[in-house]
Amino acid sequence: MAPGSFAEYTVVPASIATAVPSLKPEYLTLLVSGTTAYISLSEFGELSEGKKVLVTAAAGGTGQFAVQLAKKAKCHVIGTCSSDEKAAFLKSVGCDRPINYNTEHINTVLKREYPKGVDVVYESVGGTMFDLAVDALAVKGRLILIGFISGYQTPTGLSPIKAETLPARLLKKSASIQGFFLNHYFSKRSAAMDQLLKMYTSGDLACEVDLGDLSAEGRFTGLESIFRAVDYMYMRKNTGKIVVELPHSVNSKL
């Protein structure tokens, strides 16, 4: 973990590197996405048996971990996604109620099946989804905000929300919103990585990787494919964490 990205090589202090048992792309999913889910839910989730947890973009890079960690805490997990294939993946990692928002209305499902609301929301979409998630909170419910990807391509980087009514919507439920940015919890990252690595190597954690095999031009290989990979993510095509393979450069000076 160090500043700088989209490069074939970089130099980092050994103290911030993480040793892994072998060279597998699955380990890359843990560095940011896995630790974000692990630390944020540990710090703010207050997860316990029977709690209802809603994960938005649940089949994405970090959503997949929020689903699994909530299930390990014996929660009932609801996950939103954009396709039946993603819904099937979510079921395979323990999600109790996947919702494909292209075939079902999320708001309708939540009101019908969870009339008392959900205890925790792990939210990374923003905009309309954020508003829906706030409205779905139960009394004393908590929304953990780790991103707002629906707005990243707008001029401001934000999607509009119903900000003027937000105080009242939270007050009437004694609900809360907690922002989480991994950089502010760097001291806890190493311990989180250790736990996640143990879980993965013991078979207790799935680390889904999307190498782009199903994209129009095939697998993401080389720096030049990063543009395609980012577009693929914004089109909501990926299942799991997108990984771009960087083949060894024959001109490397290292």
CSV table of C-alpha atoms in Angstrom, one decimal:
chain,number,residue,atom,x,y,z
A,1,MET,CA,0.0,0.0,0.0
A,2,ALA,CA,1.7,3.2,-1.2
A,3,PRO,CA,0.9,6.3,-3.3
A,4,GLY,CA,1.0,5.7,-7.0
A,5,SER,CA,-0.9,3.4,-9.3
A,6,PHE,CA,-1.3,2.3,-13.0
A,7,ALA,CA,2.4,1.4,-13.1
A,8,GLU,CA,4.3,-1.8,-13.9
A,9,TYR,CA,6.8,-1.3,-11.1
A,10,THR,CA,7.1,0.8,-8.0
A,11,VAL,CA,9.4,1.0,-5.0
A,12,VAL,CA,7.9,0.8,-1.5
A,13,PRO,CA,9.4,0.4,2.0
A,14,ALA,CA,9.4,-3.2,3.1
A,15,SER,CA,7.5,-2.2,6.2
A,16,ILE,CA,4.3,-1.5,4.3
A,17,ALA,CA,4.5,-4.6,2.1
A,18,THR,CA,2.4,-7.7,2.8
A,19,ALA,CA,4.0,-11.1,2.5
A,20,VAL,CA,1.7,-13.6,0.7
A,21,PRO,CA,2.1,-17.4,0.3
A,22,SER,CA,2.1,-17.4,-3.5
A,23,LEU,CA,1.6,-15.2,-6.5
A,24,LYS,CA,-2.2,-15.2,-7.0
A,25,PRO,CA,-4.4,-12.3,-8.1
A,26,GLU,CA,-6.9,-13.2,-5.3
A,27,TYR,CA,-4.5,-11.6,-2.8
A,28,LEU,CA,-4.9,-8.2,-4.5
A,29,THR,CA,-8.6,-8.2,-3.7
A,30,LEU,CA,-7.7,-8.0,0.0
A,31,LEU,CA,-5.4,-4.9,0.0
A,32,VAL,CA,-8.1,-2.2,-0.3
A,33,SER,CA,-11.4,-3.9,-0.8
A,34,GLY,CA,-11.0,-6.7,1.8
A,35,THR,CA,-9.5,-4.4,4.5
A,36,THR,CA,-12.1,-1.7,3.9
A,37,ALA,CA,-15.0,-4.2,4.6
A,38,TYR,CA,-13.2,-5.9,7.5
A,39,ILE,CA,-12.2,-2.7,9.4
A,40,SER,CA,-15.3,-0.7,8.8
A,41,LEU,CA,-17.6,-3.5,9.8
A,42,SER,CA,-15.5,-4.3,12.8
A,43,GLU,CA,-15.3,-0.7,13.9
A,44,PHE,CA,-18.9,0.4,13.2
A,45,GLY,CA,-21.1,-2.6,12.2
A,46,GLU,CA,-21.8,-3.9,15.7
A,47,LEU,CA,-22.7,-7.1,13.9
A,48,SER,CA,-24.4,-9.9,15.8
A,49,GLU,CA,-26.6,-12.9,15.2
A,50,GLY,CA,-29.9,-12.1,13.5
A,51,LYS,CA,-29.1,-8.6,12.5
A,52,LYS,CA,-30.2,-7.6,9.0
A,53,VAL,CA,-27.5,-6.2,6.8
A,54,LEU,CA,-28.0,-4.6,3.4
A,55,VAL,CA,-24.9,-4.5,1.1
A,56,THR,CA,-25.2,-2.3,-2.0
A,57,ALA,CA,-23.1,-3.3,-5.1
A,58,ALA,CA,-22.8,-6.6,-3.2
A,59,ALA,CA,-21.1,-8.5,-6.1
A,60,GLY,CA,-18.4,-5.9,-6.5
A,61,GLY,CA,-14.8,-5.7,-5.3
A,62,THR,CA,-15.6,-4.8,-1.7
A,63,GLY,CA,-19.3,-5.8,-1.5
A,64,GLN,CA,-18.3,-9.5,-1.8
A,65,PHE,CA,-16.3,-9.2,1.5
A,66,ALA,CA,-19.0,-7.3,3.3
A,67,VAL,CA,-21.5,-10.1,2.5
A,68,GLN,CA,-19.2,-12.8,3.7
A,69,LEU,CA,-18.1,-11.1,6.9
A,70,ALA,CA,-21.7,-10.3,7.8
A,71,LYS,CA,-22.6,-13.9,7.3
A,72,LYS,CA,-19.8,-15.1,9.4
A,73,ALA,CA,-21.3,-12.9,12.2
A,74,LYS,CA,-24.5,-14.8,11.7
A,75,CYS,CA,-26.4,-11.9,10.2
A,76,HIS,CA,-29.1,-12.0,7.6
A,77,VAL,CA,-27.6,-10.5,4.5
A,78,ILE,CA,-29.4,-8.7,1.6
A,79,GLY,CA,-27.3,-7.8,-1.4
A,80,THR,CA,-28.1,-5.6,-4.4
A,81,CYS,CA,-26.7,-6.4,-7.8
A,82,SER,CA,-27.4,-5.8,-11.5
A,83,SER,CA,-27.8,-9.3,-13.1
A,84,ASP,CA,-29.0,-12.8,-12.4
A,85,GLU,CA,-25.4,-14.0,-12.8
A,86,LYS,CA,-24.3,-11.7,-10.0
A,87,ALA,CA,-27.3,-12.8,-7.9
A,88,ALA,CA,-26.1,-16.4,-8.3
A,89,PHE,CA,-22.6,-15.5,-7.2
A,90,LEU,CA,-24.0,-13.7,-4.2
A,91,LYS,CA,-25.9,-16.9,-3.2
A,92,SER,CA,-22.8,-18.9,-3.6
A,93,VAL,CA,-21.0,-16.7,-1.0
A,94,GLY,CA,-23.9,-16.9,1.5
A,95,CYS,CA,-26.1,-13.9,0.7
A,96,ASP,CA,-29.6,-14.7,2.0
A,97,ARG,CA,-31.5,-12.3,-0.3
A,98,PRO,CA,-29.9,-11.1,-3.5
A,99,ILE,CA,-31.9,-8.4,-5.3
A,100,ASN,CA,-31.3,-7.9,-9.0
A,101,TYR,CA,-32.5,-4.3,-9.3
A,102,ASN,CA,-33.0,-4.7,-13.1
A,103,THR,CA,-35.7,-7.3,-12.4
A,104,GLU,CA,-37.0,-6.2,-9.0
A,105,HIS,CA,-37.6,-2.9,-7.4
A,106,ILE,CA,-35.3,-2.7,-4.4
A,107,ASN,CA,-37.6,-0.4,-2.4
A,108,THR,CA,-40.6,-2.7,-3.0
A,109,VAL,CA,-38.7,-5.8,-1.9
A,110,LEU,CA,-37.4,-4.1,1.3
A,111,LYS,CA,-40.7,-2.7,2.3
A,112,ARG,CA,-42.5,-6.0,1.7
A,113,GLU,CA,-39.9,-8.4,3.1
A,114,TYR,CA,-38.2,-6.2,5.7
A,115,PRO,CA,-41.0,-3.9,7.0
A,116,LYS,CA,-39.1,-3.0,10.2
A,117,GLY,CA,-36.0,-2.0,8.2
A,118,VAL,CA,-32.4,-3.2,8.2
A,119,ASP,CA,-29.9,-2.8,11.1
A,120,VAL,CA,-26.8,-2.0,9.0
A,121,VAL,CA,-26.2,-0.8,5.5
A,122,TYR,CA,-22.8,-1.1,3.8
A,123,GLU,CA,-23.1,1.5,1.1
A,124,SER,CA,-20.9,2.3,-1.9
A,125,VAL,CA,-23.2,3.5,-4.6
A,126,GLY,CA,-24.5,6.9,-3.6
A,127,GLY,CA,-27.3,9.0,-5.2
A,128,THR,CA,-30.6,7.3,-5.4
A,129,MET,CA,-29.3,4.1,-3.8
A,130,PHE,CA,-28.0,6.1,-0.8
A,131,ASP,CA,-31.5,7.7,-0.3
A,132,LEU,CA,-33.2,4.3,-0.6
A,133,ALA,CA,-30.7,2.8,1.9
A,134,VAL,CA,-31.3,5.6,4.4
A,135,ASP,CA,-35.1,5.1,4.1
A,136,ALA,CA,-34.6,1.3,4.7
A,137,LEU,CA,-32.8,1.8,8.0
A,138,ALA,CA,-34.5,0.4,11.1
A,139,VAL,CA,-34.8,2.3,14.4
A,140,LYS,CA,-31.2,2.8,15.6
A,141,GLY,CA,-29.9,1.6,12.2
A,142,ARG,CA,-26.4,2.4,11.0
A,143,LEU,CA,-25.3,3.2,7.5
A,144,ILE,CA,-21.6,2.8,6.8
A,145,LEU,CA,-20.6,4.9,3.8
A,146,ILE,CA,-17.5,3.7,2.0
A,147,GLY,CA,-18.1,5.3,-1.4
A,148,PHE,CA,-20.5,6.7,-4.0
A,149,ILE,CA,-19.4,5.2,-7.4
A,150,SER,CA,-22.6,6.4,-9.2
A,151,GLY,CA,-21.2,9.9,-9.0
A,152,TYR,CA,-17.5,9.4,-9.8
A,153,GLN,CA,-18.0,10.2,-13.5
A,154,THR,CA,-20.0,13.4,-12.9
A,155,PRO,CA,-18.2,16.9,-13.0
A,156,THR,CA,-18.5,17.1,-9.2
A,157,GLY,CA,-17.8,13.4,-8.5
A,158,LEU,CA,-21.1,13.3,-6.6
A,159,SER,CA,-24.7,12.1,-7.3
A,160,PRO,CA,-27.5,14.2,-5.9
A,161,ILE,CA,-29.2,13.1,-2.7
A,162,LYS,CA,-32.2,14.4,-0.7
A,163,ALA,CA,-29.8,16.3,1.6
A,164,GLU,CA,-32.4,18.8,2.9
A,165,THR,CA,-34.5,16.0,4.5
A,166,LEU,CA,-31.6,13.9,5.7
A,167,PRO,CA,-31.5,15.3,9.3
A,168,ALA,CA,-35.2,14.5,9.8
A,169,ARG,CA,-35.0,11.1,8.3
A,170,LEU,CA,-32.2,10.2,10.6
A,171,LEU,CA,-33.7,11.8,13.7
A,172,LYS,CA,-37.0,10.0,13.5
A,173,LYS,CA,-35.2,6.6,13.6
A,174,SER,CA,-32.3,7.6,15.9
A,175,ALA,CA,-30.3,6.3,12.9
A,176,SER,CA,-26.7,7.2,12.0
A,177,ILE,CA,-24.4,7.5,9.0
A,178,GLN,CA,-20.7,6.7,9.4
A,179,GLY,CA,-18.2,7.6,6.8
A,180,PHE,CA,-15.2,5.3,6.4
A,181,PHE,CA,-12.0,6.0,4.4
A,182,LEU,CA,-9.3,3.4,4.7
A,183,ASN,CA,-6.4,5.9,4.9
A,184,HIS,CA,-7.6,7.0,8.3
A,185,TYR,CA,-7.4,3.5,9.7
A,186,PHE,CA,-4.0,2.6,8.3
A,187,SER,CA,-2.8,1.4,11.7
A,188,LYS,CA,-5.4,-1.4,11.7
A,189,ARG,CA,-4.7,-2.5,8.1
A,190,SER,CA,-1.9,-4.9,8.9
A,191,ALA,CA,-3.9,-6.9,11.4
A,192,ALA,CA,-6.9,-6.9,9.1
A,193,MET,CA,-4.7,-8.3,6.3
A,194,ASP,CA,-3.4,-11.0,8.5
A,195,GLN,CA,-6.9,-12.1,9.4
A,196,LEU,CA,-8.2,-12.0,5.8
A,197,LEU,CA,-5.1,-13.9,4.5
A,198,LYS,CA,-5.8,-16.6,7.1
A,199,MET,CA,-9.4,-16.8,6.2
A,200,TYR,CA,-8.6,-17.1,2.5
A,201,THR,CA,-5.8,-19.7,2.8
A,202,SER,CA,-8.0,-21.8,5.0
A,203,GLY,CA,-10.9,-21.8,2.6
A,204,ASP,CA,-13.1,-19.6,4.8
A,205,LEU,CA,-13.2,-16.6,2.4
A,206,ALA,CA,-13.9,-16.3,-1.3
A,207,CYS,CA,-11.9,-13.7,-3.2
A,208,GLU,CA,-13.6,-13.3,-6.5
A,209,VAL,CA,-11.4,-11.9,-9.3
A,210,ASP,CA,-12.6,-10.5,-12.6
A,211,LEU,CA,-9.8,-10.6,-15.2
A,212,GLY,CA,-12.1,-9.3,-18.0
A,213,ASP,CA,-12.5,-12.6,-19.8
A,214,LEU,CA,-16.1,-11.7,-20.5
A,215,SER,CA,-15.4,-8.2,-21.7
A,216,ALA,CA,-15.8,-7.3,-25.4
A,217,GLU,CA,-12.1,-7.4,-26.1
A,218,GLY,CA,-11.2,-10.1,-23.7
A,219,ARG,CA,-8.8,-10.3,-20.7
A,220,PHE,CA,-7.3,-7.1,-19.3
A,221,THR,CA,-3.6,-7.4,-20.0
A,222,GLY,CA,-1.0,-4.6,-19.9
A,223,LEU,CA,-1.3,-1.0,-18.8
A,224,GLU,CA,-3.1,-0.1,-22.1
A,225,SER,CA,-6.1,-2.2,-21.0
A,226,ILE,CA,-6.6,-0.2,-17.8
A,227,PHE,CA,-9.0,2.2,-19.7
A,228,ARG,CA,-11.1,-0.8,-20.7
A,229,ALA,CA,-11.1,-2.2,-17.2
A,230,VAL,CA,-12.3,1.1,-15.7
A,231,ASP,CA,-15.1,1.4,-18.3
A,232,TYR,CA,-16.0,-2.2,-17.6
A,233,MET,CA,-16.4,-1.3,-13.9
A,234,TYR,CA,-18.5,1.8,-14.6
A,235,MET,CA,-20.8,-0.3,-16.8
A,236,ARG,CA,-21.4,-2.5,-13.8
A,237,LYS,CA,-20.1,-5.6,-15.7
A,238,ASN,CA,-17.6,-6.9,-13.1
A,239,THR,CA,-18.2,-9.6,-10.6
A,240,GLY,CA,-15.7,-9.3,-7.8
A,241,LYS,CA,-12.5,-7.3,-8.0
A,242,ILE,CA,-11.2,-6.3,-11.4
A,243,VAL,CA,-7.5,-7.2,-11.8
A,244,VAL,CA,-5.4,-6.1,-14.8
A,245,GLU,CA,-2.5,-8.4,-15.5
A,246,LEU,CA,0.9,-6.8,-16.1
A,247,PRO,CA,3.2,-9.0,-18.0
A,248,HIS,CA,7.0,-8.7,-17.4
A,249,SER,CA,8.4,-6.0,-19.6
A,250,VAL,CA,11.3,-7.2,-21.8
A,251,ASN,CA,12.7,-3.6,-21.5
A,252,SER,CA,12.6,-3.6,-17.7
A,253,LYS,CA,15.6,-1.9,-16.1
A,254,LEU,CA,14.9,-3.6,-12.7
